[in-house]
XYZ file of C-alpha atoms in Angstrom:
663
model
C -107.035 38.802 -16.013
C -108.701 41.215 -18.471
C -106.699 40.253 -21.513
C -106.791 36.484 -21.037
C -110.532 36.363 -20.287
C -111.646 38.620 -23.131
C -109.229 37.028 -25.593
C -110.673 33.594 -24.886
C -114.277 34.817 -25.142
C -113.856 36.565 -28.501
C -111.695 33.780 -29.940
C -114.275 31.119 -29.025
C -117.100 33.286 -30.357
C -115.362 33.621 -33.731
C -114.069 30.042 -33.831
C -110.474 31.319 -33.896
C -108.304 29.198 -31.649
C -104.705 28.019 -31.763
C -102.212 30.456 -33.281
C -105.015 32.479 -34.922
C -106.698 33.542 -31.675
C -108.210 37.022 -31.398
C -106.204 38.986 -28.867
C -107.717 41.617 -26.571
C -106.096 43.509 -23.719
C -106.773 46.418 -21.418
C -103.827 48.370 -22.914
C -103.660 47.052 -26.475
C -107.401 47.442 -27.190
C -107.666 51.181 -26.343
C -104.431 51.673 -28.296
C -105.910 49.844 -31.267
C -109.018 52.031 -31.058
C -106.814 55.129 -31.336
C -105.391 53.786 -34.596
C -108.799 52.709 -35.924
C -110.389 56.057 -35.024
C -107.630 57.889 -36.871
C -108.217 55.684 -39.928
C -111.928 56.513 -39.764
C -111.096 60.217 -39.768
C -108.913 59.707 -42.832
C -111.574 57.690 -44.673
C -114.279 60.246 -43.846
C -112.136 63.187 -44.913
C -113.482 65.176 -47.871
C -110.744 67.358 -49.401
C -111.325 70.986 -50.339
C -109.587 72.768 -53.203
C -107.531 75.875 -52.507
C -104.807 77.923 -54.162
C -101.579 79.561 -52.990
C -99.612 82.236 -54.836
C -95.887 82.962 -54.749
C -93.669 85.585 -56.334
C -89.909 85.867 -56.764
C -88.679 89.320 -55.701
C -85.270 90.760 -56.555
C -83.223 93.260 -54.560
C -80.063 94.235 -56.443
C -78.690 90.829 -57.521
C -80.460 88.780 -54.834
C -83.739 86.959 -55.507
C -85.994 85.625 -52.754
C -89.476 84.125 -52.541
C -92.514 85.900 -51.139
C -96.041 84.595 -50.596
C -99.356 86.255 -51.363
C -101.615 86.927 -48.379
C -104.823 88.762 -47.566
C -106.915 89.693 -44.554
C -109.532 87.057 -43.802
C -112.867 88.904 -43.588
C -114.201 86.375 -41.093
C -111.768 87.137 -38.276
C -109.314 89.722 -39.591
C -106.343 87.359 -39.469
C -103.673 86.910 -42.115
C -104.519 84.140 -44.615
C -102.558 82.564 -47.471
C -104.994 79.990 -48.808
C -107.440 81.253 -51.445
C -110.627 79.185 -51.491
C -112.165 80.582 -54.677
C -110.515 79.809 -58.018
C -111.714 83.044 -59.574
C -110.176 85.105 -56.765
C -106.928 83.159 -57.111
C -106.769 83.751 -60.874
C -107.445 87.469 -60.392
C -104.656 87.819 -57.807
C -102.295 85.843 -60.046
C -102.987 88.085 -63.052
C -102.454 91.175 -60.887
C -99.064 89.924 -59.672
C -97.889 89.084 -63.177
C -98.922 92.485 -64.498
C -97.564 94.494 -61.564
C -93.902 93.941 -62.443
C -92.701 95.343 -59.131
C -93.595 95.565 -55.447
C -92.948 98.309 -52.899
C -91.822 97.362 -49.386
C -94.375 98.685 -46.906
C -93.093 97.146 -43.647
C -89.902 95.635 -42.240
C -89.663 94.037 -38.806
C -86.643 92.472 -37.136
C -86.433 90.420 -33.977
C -84.201 87.887 -32.273
C -85.408 84.630 -30.754
C -83.799 82.439 -28.133
C -83.943 78.735 -29.001
C -83.581 76.786 -25.754
C -81.864 73.377 -25.662
C -84.059 70.283 -25.256
C -84.801 68.595 -21.953
C -83.080 65.321 -20.986
C -84.398 62.121 -22.498
C -87.151 60.159 -20.828
C -88.377 57.001 -22.553
C -91.078 58.691 -24.613
C -88.862 61.493 -25.893
C -86.050 59.047 -26.625
C -88.404 56.930 -28.745
C -89.584 60.064 -30.530
C -86.011 61.123 -31.337
C -85.013 57.620 -32.426
C -88.115 57.532 -34.614
C -86.826 60.557 -36.521
C -83.780 58.412 -37.388
C -86.024 55.678 -38.783
C -86.166 53.308 -35.803
C -89.441 51.775 -34.667
C -90.306 52.095 -30.998
C -89.554 48.439 -30.337
C -86.265 48.499 -32.234
C -85.145 51.688 -30.480
C -85.861 50.230 -27.046
C -84.197 46.932 -27.918
C -81.006 48.752 -28.902
C -81.186 50.994 -25.832
C -81.576 47.977 -23.558
C -78.519 46.365 -25.149
C -76.506 49.562 -24.625
C -77.683 49.704 -21.006
C -76.784 46.060 -20.402
C -73.316 46.746 -21.806
C -72.931 49.671 -19.405
C -72.812 52.470 -21.997
C -76.048 54.315 -21.104
C -78.340 54.523 -18.102
C -81.598 52.601 -17.698
C -83.811 53.413 -20.711
C -87.218 52.989 -19.049
C -87.854 56.211 -17.185
C -90.337 59.069 -16.935
C -87.731 61.397 -15.427
C -86.573 64.520 -17.283
C -84.535 66.073 -14.446
C -80.930 65.076 -13.790
C -80.296 64.007 -10.178
C -78.189 66.202 -7.921
C -75.434 63.594 -7.738
C -74.795 63.700 -11.500
C -71.663 65.755 -12.161
C -72.113 66.989 -15.721
C -68.538 68.287 -15.888
C -67.049 64.919 -14.916
C -69.190 63.201 -17.520
C -68.084 65.633 -20.235
C -64.440 65.152 -19.278
C -64.874 61.404 -19.813
C -65.532 62.138 -23.500
C -62.501 64.364 -24.106
C -60.349 61.537 -25.464
C -63.081 60.088 -27.690
C -64.487 60.923 -31.131
C -66.753 63.360 -29.284
C -63.741 65.144 -27.791
C -64.005 68.419 -29.736
C -67.647 68.859 -28.763
C -66.924 67.952 -25.145
C -64.073 70.500 -25.056
C -66.303 73.249 -26.460
C -68.907 72.584 -23.781
C -66.306 72.522 -21.003
C -65.063 75.925 -22.212
C -68.440 77.495 -21.372
C -68.508 79.886 -18.422
C -70.884 77.562 -16.597
C -72.741 74.313 -17.116
C -76.444 74.635 -16.443
C -78.368 71.542 -17.562
C -81.908 71.840 -18.818
C -84.804 70.058 -17.131
C -88.238 68.876 -18.175
C -91.614 68.777 -16.463
C -91.355 65.235 -15.102
C -89.227 64.564 -12.031
C -89.219 61.107 -10.472
C -86.869 59.286 -8.150
C -86.942 55.799 -9.698
C -84.405 56.306 -12.494
C -82.509 59.295 -13.917
C -83.109 60.564 -17.450
C -81.379 58.544 -20.159
C -77.776 59.669 -20.555
C -74.388 58.114 -21.381
C -72.151 56.676 -18.698
C -68.406 57.199 -18.377
C -67.809 53.816 -20.071
C -67.106 54.578 -23.722
C -67.483 51.770 -26.299
C -65.014 50.998 -29.012
C -66.680 51.959 -32.297
C -66.020 48.465 -33.636
C -67.887 46.898 -30.714
C -71.222 48.286 -31.891
C -73.289 47.746 -35.007
C -74.239 50.745 -37.160
C -77.670 50.911 -35.533
C -76.243 50.620 -32.026
C -73.724 53.366 -32.724
C -76.406 55.651 -34.192
C -78.578 55.267 -31.087
C -75.596 55.612 -28.750
C -74.509 58.805 -30.503
C -78.072 60.123 -30.209
C -77.992 59.599 -26.427
C -74.528 61.166 -26.112
C -75.457 64.201 -28.169
C -78.746 64.656 -26.319
C -76.770 64.859 -23.083
C -74.388 67.337 -24.723
C -77.360 69.420 -25.877
C -78.835 69.593 -22.375
C -75.683 71.285 -21.035
C -75.096 73.493 -24.089
C -75.976 77.156 -24.493
C -79.221 78.267 -26.146
C -79.179 79.114 -29.844
C -80.004 82.591 -31.145
C -81.978 83.292 -34.312
C -82.386 86.569 -36.169
C -85.772 86.896 -37.876
C -86.655 89.343 -40.641
C -90.227 89.866 -41.884
C -90.886 91.902 -44.999
C -94.246 92.830 -46.520
C -94.693 94.501 -49.882
C -97.507 95.893 -52.025
C -97.846 94.920 -55.702
C -100.615 97.074 -57.174
C -102.876 96.362 -54.225
C -101.884 92.715 -53.721
C -99.968 91.888 -50.538
C -96.789 89.797 -50.403
C -94.718 88.677 -47.421
C -91.354 87.012 -46.877
C -89.966 85.608 -43.647
C -86.232 85.150 -43.288
C -84.314 83.538 -40.465
C -80.617 83.290 -39.743
C -78.776 81.319 -37.065
C -76.723 83.916 -35.189
C -75.440 81.662 -32.382
C -75.473 77.925 -33.043
C -75.621 77.052 -29.343
C -76.790 73.496 -28.798
C -77.284 72.941 -32.548
C -73.487 72.673 -32.825
C -73.528 69.438 -30.810
C -77.052 68.164 -31.562
C -77.660 68.029 -35.338
C -81.035 66.284 -35.109
C -83.179 69.431 -35.097
C -83.716 71.519 -38.207
C -81.353 74.497 -38.253
C -81.797 75.468 -41.896
C -81.858 79.162 -42.715
C -84.096 81.138 -45.065
C -82.297 84.084 -46.617
C -84.103 87.367 -47.157
C -81.806 90.275 -48.082
C -81.818 93.460 -46.008
C -84.450 95.863 -47.325
C -86.028 99.059 -46.040
C -89.510 100.539 -46.219
C -90.104 102.206 -49.554
C -87.666 99.994 -51.489
C -88.897 98.906 -54.901
C -88.401 95.210 -55.682
C -88.697 93.644 -59.125
C -91.151 90.746 -59.538
C -89.240 88.259 -61.687
C -91.745 85.416 -61.543
C -95.189 84.543 -60.180
C -96.676 81.111 -59.493
C -100.173 79.837 -58.787
C -100.264 76.445 -57.043
C -103.500 74.450 -56.976
C -103.704 72.299 -53.846
C -106.102 70.287 -51.722
C -106.503 70.038 -47.980
C -104.964 66.856 -46.633
C -106.509 64.246 -44.331
C -105.202 63.848 -40.786
C -101.829 62.123 -40.588
C -101.695 58.598 -39.250
C -99.989 58.163 -35.917
C -96.293 57.523 -36.247
C -95.090 55.144 -33.554
C -93.472 57.877 -31.485
C -96.545 60.148 -31.710
C -98.769 57.202 -30.831
C -96.683 56.561 -27.720
C -96.915 60.237 -26.770
C -100.690 60.085 -27.182
C -100.866 56.922 -25.072
C -98.814 58.671 -22.403
C -101.079 61.739 -22.400
C -104.135 59.471 -21.997
C -102.513 57.287 -19.301
C -102.693 54.196 -21.514
C -99.945 51.778 -20.489
C -96.624 52.638 -18.888
C -93.189 53.691 -20.081
C -92.178 50.026 -19.982
C -95.155 48.625 -21.905
C -96.183 51.153 -24.565
C -93.640 50.200 -27.218
C -94.263 46.504 -26.525
C -97.981 47.078 -27.021
C -97.356 48.455 -30.510
C -95.106 45.498 -31.348
C -97.872 43.116 -30.241
C -100.371 44.848 -32.521
C -97.996 44.264 -35.440
C -97.301 40.654 -34.455
C -101.008 39.821 -34.149
C -101.907 41.212 -37.547
C -103.895 44.175 -36.214
C -101.724 46.838 -37.833
C -99.386 47.035 -40.809
C -96.963 49.497 -42.382
C -95.283 52.433 -40.685
C -97.034 54.712 -39.772
C -99.347 51.984 -38.438
C -102.537 51.297 -40.376
C -105.295 49.005 -39.028
C -106.178 45.789 -40.829
C -109.742 44.643 -41.470
C -109.461 42.368 -38.444
C -108.494 45.315 -36.234
C -111.492 47.327 -37.410
C -113.775 44.339 -36.779
C -112.517 43.808 -33.228
C -112.913 47.501 -32.369
C -116.386 47.649 -33.956
C -117.507 44.562 -32.033
C -116.255 46.033 -28.765
C -117.899 49.414 -29.440
C -121.222 47.799 -30.319
C -121.410 45.306 -27.477
C -119.026 46.369 -24.662
C -117.331 49.687 -25.324
C -115.470 49.643 -22.003
C -113.093 47.093 -23.594
C -111.653 49.790 -25.876
C -112.149 52.685 -23.474
C -109.070 54.574 -22.359
C -110.905 55.540 -19.163
C -110.947 51.907 -18.048
C -107.239 51.251 -18.477
C -106.379 54.723 -17.182
C -108.371 54.032 -14.016
C -106.657 50.693 -13.484
C -103.230 52.302 -13.973
C -104.198 54.948 -11.405
C -105.355 52.208 -9.029
C -102.011 50.414 -9.323
C -100.193 53.662 -8.598
C -102.440 54.133 -5.575
C -101.454 50.659 -4.355
C -97.766 51.571 -4.672
C -98.397 54.819 -2.764
C -100.301 53.016 -0.002
C -103.573 54.789 -0.778
C -105.514 51.561 -1.419
C -105.012 47.814 -1.250
C -104.495 45.126 -3.865
C -107.633 43.321 -2.674
C -109.782 46.423 -3.171
C -108.447 47.034 -6.682
C -108.788 43.351 -7.628
C -112.389 43.303 -6.421
C -113.197 46.470 -8.366
C -111.579 45.053 -11.503
C -113.461 41.744 -11.217
C -116.779 43.553 -10.825
C -116.033 45.644 -13.903
C -115.079 42.524 -15.861
C -118.277 40.747 -14.770
C -120.345 43.622 -16.156
C -118.447 43.439 -19.442
C -119.091 39.696 -19.760
C -122.785 40.196 -19.043
C -122.949 42.571 -22.011
C -120.863 40.347 -24.292
C -122.648 37.088 -23.458
C -126.016 38.567 -24.396
C -124.719 39.194 -27.937
C -122.307 36.311 -28.360
C -123.800 35.011 -31.631
C -123.823 38.452 -33.255
C -120.238 39.098 -32.172
C -119.095 35.762 -33.588
C -120.805 36.379 -36.940
C -119.342 39.870 -37.179
C -115.815 38.704 -36.434
C -115.977 35.689 -38.752
C -117.141 37.866 -41.650
C -114.333 40.340 -41.062
C -111.725 37.618 -40.626
C -112.682 36.171 -43.983
C -112.474 39.588 -45.642
C -109.046 40.114 -44.098
C -107.755 36.927 -45.764
C -109.388 37.417 -49.184
C -107.069 37.842 -52.164
C -109.464 37.933 -55.115
C -111.133 35.655 -57.686
C -110.084 32.044 -58.158
C -108.826 31.581 -61.745
C -110.508 28.167 -61.980
C -113.992 28.653 -60.503
C -114.395 32.384 -59.837
C -114.912 31.927 -56.090
C -112.651 33.740 -53.614
C -109.025 32.821 -52.969
C -108.135 32.962 -49.275
C -105.019 32.768 -47.140
C -105.086 29.378 -45.450
C -102.944 27.371 -43.064
C -102.290 23.638 -43.246
C -102.385 21.287 -40.295
C -98.598 21.390 -40.186
C -98.662 25.192 -39.846
C -97.509 26.138 -43.350
C -99.348 28.924 -45.187
C -100.811 28.676 -48.678
C -103.517 30.169 -50.906
C -106.677 28.079 -51.301
C -110.116 28.482 -52.838
C -113.173 29.218 -50.691
C -115.006 26.736 -52.924
C -113.058 23.795 -51.471
C -113.615 20.824 -51.700
C -115.432 21.342 -55.010
C -112.517 23.500 -56.194
C -109.064 22.376 -55.110
C -107.020 25.190 -56.664
C -104.051 26.171 -54.472
C -100.944 28.326 -54.652
C -97.848 28.030 -52.434
C -96.495 30.801 -50.229
C -92.963 31.318 -48.877
C -92.108 29.291 -45.802
C -90.670 32.343 -44.047
C -93.068 34.583 -42.122
C -96.827 34.995 -41.750
C -98.831 36.264 -44.761
C -100.688 39.576 -44.775
C -103.010 40.775 -47.552
C -101.915 44.155 -48.946
C -103.954 46.880 -50.647
C -102.033 46.635 -53.935
C -103.798 44.552 -56.601
C -102.161 42.688 -59.505
C -103.291 44.105 -62.844
C -102.968 40.720 -64.569
C -104.860 38.513 -62.107
C -106.899 40.953 -59.959
C -105.354 39.408 -56.839
C -104.043 41.339 -53.846
C -100.315 41.265 -53.199
C -99.097 39.389 -50.136
C -96.527 40.542 -47.597
C -94.707 37.998 -45.430
C -94.286 39.263 -41.867
C -90.978 37.934 -40.565
C -89.723 40.516 -38.075
C -86.723 42.366 -39.456
C -86.788 40.050 -42.482
C -90.318 41.037 -43.584
C -90.679 41.184 -47.361
C -93.314 41.666 -50.082
C -94.040 38.410 -51.912
C -96.338 40.099 -54.434
C -99.069 38.348 -56.425
C -98.957 34.602 -55.584
C -100.204 33.642 -59.047
C -97.508 35.739 -60.745
C -94.867 34.008 -58.608
C -96.224 30.578 -59.523
C -96.377 31.403 -63.239
C -92.836 32.791 -63.183
C -91.621 29.514 -61.668
C -93.481 27.472 -64.287
C -91.948 29.505 -67.103
C -88.396 29.517 -65.756
C -85.870 26.903 -66.798
C -83.478 25.289 -64.350
C -79.864 26.321 -64.991
C -77.378 23.504 -64.408
C -74.178 24.711 -62.727
C -72.214 21.633 -61.652
C -72.080 18.276 -59.844
C -74.171 17.597 -56.737
C -71.856 16.946 -53.748
C -74.268 14.337 -52.329
C -75.105 12.208 -55.370
C -73.040 13.515 -58.269
C -70.399 10.805 -58.210
C -72.571 7.697 -57.700
C -75.688 8.820 -59.605
C -74.654 11.742 -61.812
C -76.806 14.339 -60.019
C -76.349 17.956 -61.138
C -76.975 21.134 -59.151
C -79.279 23.674 -60.796
C -80.597 27.167 -60.040
C -84.327 26.656 -59.458
C -87.278 29.067 -59.165
C -90.043 27.746 -56.885
C -93.748 28.552 -57.161
C -93.599 30.057 -53.669
C -91.304 32.765 -55.047
C -88.173 31.387 -53.404
C -85.008 30.424 -55.287
C -82.445 27.814 -54.476
C -79.635 25.678 -55.784
C -80.993 22.125 -55.797
C -80.241 18.719 -57.235
C -81.901 17.810 -60.541
C -82.583 14.331 -59.097
C -85.095 15.732 -56.582
C -86.994 14.151 -54.840
C -84.530 11.242 -54.865
C -81.845 13.705 -53.734
C -82.931 16.603 -51.505
C -79.617 18.502 -51.411
C -80.242 22.262 -51.640
C -78.707 25.654 -50.869
C -80.567 28.962 -50.377
C -80.365 31.872 -52.828
C -81.498 35.517 -52.524
C -85.155 36.084 -53.466
C -84.414 39.123 -55.621
C -81.978 40.153 -58.301
C -80.670 38.637 -61.516
C -78.208 35.798 -60.923
C -75.165 35.754 -63.186
C -73.287 32.469 -63.551
C -69.644 33.435 -64.076
C -66.865 31.457 -65.730
C -64.754 31.517 -62.553
C -64.909 28.149 -60.774
C -64.378 27.115 -57.147
C -61.349 24.824 -56.866
C -62.852 22.875 -53.974
C -66.387 22.246 -55.263
C -66.044 22.634 -59.072
C -68.961 25.093 -59.106
C -69.074 28.492 -60.837
C -69.099 31.652 -58.746
C -72.432 33.524 -58.750
C -73.052 37.281 -58.849
C -76.422 38.863 -57.938
C -77.437 42.087 -59.705
C -80.267 43.895 -57.863
C -80.980 47.217 -59.587
C -78.827 49.500 -61.709
C -77.819 51.746 -58.803
C -76.740 48.966 -56.438
C -73.349 47.325 -56.521
C -73.522 43.645 -57.539
C -73.323 41.093 -54.744
C -70.495 38.648 -55.396
C -72.054 35.558 -53.882
C -69.216 33.295 -55.008
C -69.417 29.528 -54.872
C -72.881 28.717 -53.431
C -71.500 25.937 -51.215
C -68.657 28.081 -49.841
C -71.078 30.977 -49.315
C -73.496 28.839 -47.314
C -70.733 27.327 -45.195
C -69.476 30.842 -44.378
C -73.035 31.875 -43.482
C -73.379 28.918 -41.112
C -70.083 29.827 -39.459
C -71.229 33.434 -38.944
C -74.545 32.287 -37.495
C -72.788 30.077 -34.995
C -70.621 32.972 -33.868
C -73.541 35.360 -33.445
C -75.294 35.942 -30.169
C -78.576 34.243 -29.350
C -80.522 37.491 -29.814
C -79.777 37.343 -33.543
C -82.507 34.680 -33.757
C -86.104 35.788 -34.325
C -88.067 35.363 -31.115
C -85.095 35.480 -28.729
C -84.970 38.639 -26.636
C -82.589 39.622 -23.830
C -84.532 37.792 -21.098
C -84.868 34.575 -23.094
C -81.196 34.759 -24.055
C -80.304 35.080 -20.369
C -82.425 32.013 -19.545
C -80.757 29.991 -22.298
C -77.301 31.065 -21.146
C -78.120 30.020 -17.585
C -79.021 26.600 -19.020
C -75.585 26.331 -20.635
C -76.545 27.540 -24.125
C -74.228 30.496 -24.617
C -74.323 31.001 -28.388
C -76.067 29.975 -31.594
C -73.627 27.145 -32.171
C -74.363 25.634 -28.765
C -78.089 25.975 -29.425
C -77.773 24.136 -32.744
C -76.115 21.179 -30.988
C -78.432 21.117 -27.957
C -81.170 18.584 -27.146
C -84.507 20.441 -27.585
C -86.326 18.394 -24.933
C -83.555 18.910 -22.404
C -83.384 22.653 -22.980
C -87.183 22.960 -22.787
C -87.112 21.233 -19.389
C -84.412 23.604 -18.151
C -85.880 26.867 -19.504
C -89.331 27.890 -18.309
C -91.772 29.214 -20.895
C -89.953 27.738 -23.916
C -91.234 24.585 -25.633
C -89.175 21.952 -27.419
C -90.878 22.928 -30.695
C -89.743 26.521 -30.217
C -86.191 25.301 -29.589
C -86.358 23.354 -32.845
C -87.519 26.467 -34.724
C -84.507 28.372 -33.368
C -82.239 25.485 -34.316
C -83.624 25.631 -37.848
C -82.663 29.316 -37.979
C -79.209 28.450 -36.650
C -78.715 25.876 -39.387
């Protein structure tokens, strides 16, 4: 109710309908405000200069690093950063001239490092994020592993194993697997005492592996990496704590204070089975008070304070959780929607101009739209309904009254909101000066849905540039030095790529010469058509017939890399084999005969599951399978209208788009 109503209002106000509508939602808008507020902090940040000093100390034949410190006069605490350059230079000169330092204190202690708690959804996403997986990708893989029966349900708040989980039985199930040695070491412990977290619920257990073990060849590299993470997290929760030995040494160098902190892993504990936490050691040799240490080197590092870090996806989800924004099942999807709708880019997420405009408009005219209190209250109300503390009618009435108040505020300023959003939308699509008239080049979309670059001076100026057909364009910060135009990124899910300067791509195509490689299989015999390697103005490359447009035969080629035409020919098609060289450090890609390569690609696509297609998730795949479409090959041969009638929520045009991917 909230999202649909507000989305329609803002989209109509800004004149943005169709695929370019402005999306608002009771969960996504407060989340977007978090990202925008963080960006504001970064932009407002004014760095301060400071200095840090280090010295290399030597005991016998061992050298270790120590850091300069002093007592902060403001509060008496230990400080390392020197805020005055003159003071830093004076301390640096003193250290260099001292030549030696005398140990004035030595302290030793041991620290117990407890194993982590079991995985709930948020902590799983955080751990997967440290391996480089986005929140959405991590959950997609986890859901696939759950569906296959290898892990438990991945959407859970619970961090306490249920009483009916027998940890010993589960460990024994791994004894004959690649995890067998670790399982044996855990079973050899005197007792198994699993850790527990702060959240205990009864809906689902924490995420852990099941007794069904997959064949390594059944999983992709990403699936195996996530599966191993879940297995090892379970192992860690039943492992012993680790023990660290810490050594702190302070020394005096002609009145200047130095300190060194060493740490050594005495008992590996859970680190032996869970290598995802840092267990690096810092060696400081054993010294005693009164020892004299040689200063072999001194360094003065000039630094600046750093702005706040942007939210990584996992930290953003943790923040959403702490503020009761969304649920365990929706938070990662919310972030994916912000990416898909052009509100955020890059990783960590950074807001686009459109995102900042939407948040500013909401703050100025109806701040409840981006308020976490609003969505938090509605989440609490829904929980109260589930607990029988209130009724659906009461909550619906309260929500409608709140929404009515919001619309009263928005309607009074509809014209101002529309102007503000239109101005920001235009800025978000601006690339730079038109080379023909000096007006602004903008990202545009044709009536058929294809994207291109056009001049804001149209129709007086009709300058245009093509863009790749794959993905939706996004203006980047980087600017071309030759043309003063922003680079363009094409958002295409996992196949997202940087197109670069559109004018550079067009000029490169104009300057490139087609390389003939052999006869066209469609028209070579009757008309003498020849296949050639072609560079298009959109930046794409292909093998196409030199009789185009009379003959439209073509084959795709990689966008990047130098293409070598070898002297080895395909016996079947009389075409030379191609090799792609992409960087000095990468092995060349032996593409082979372009026709054979494409036929092999089509065969692989037909054998892949439906979820390999962009836009097909597990639920949609299940719907298609129930309609008799069990794989990509069956989808390619299906009647789009018939499938659309049989599958709710999927149009015939969408089916055709998937069929185009399958081909």
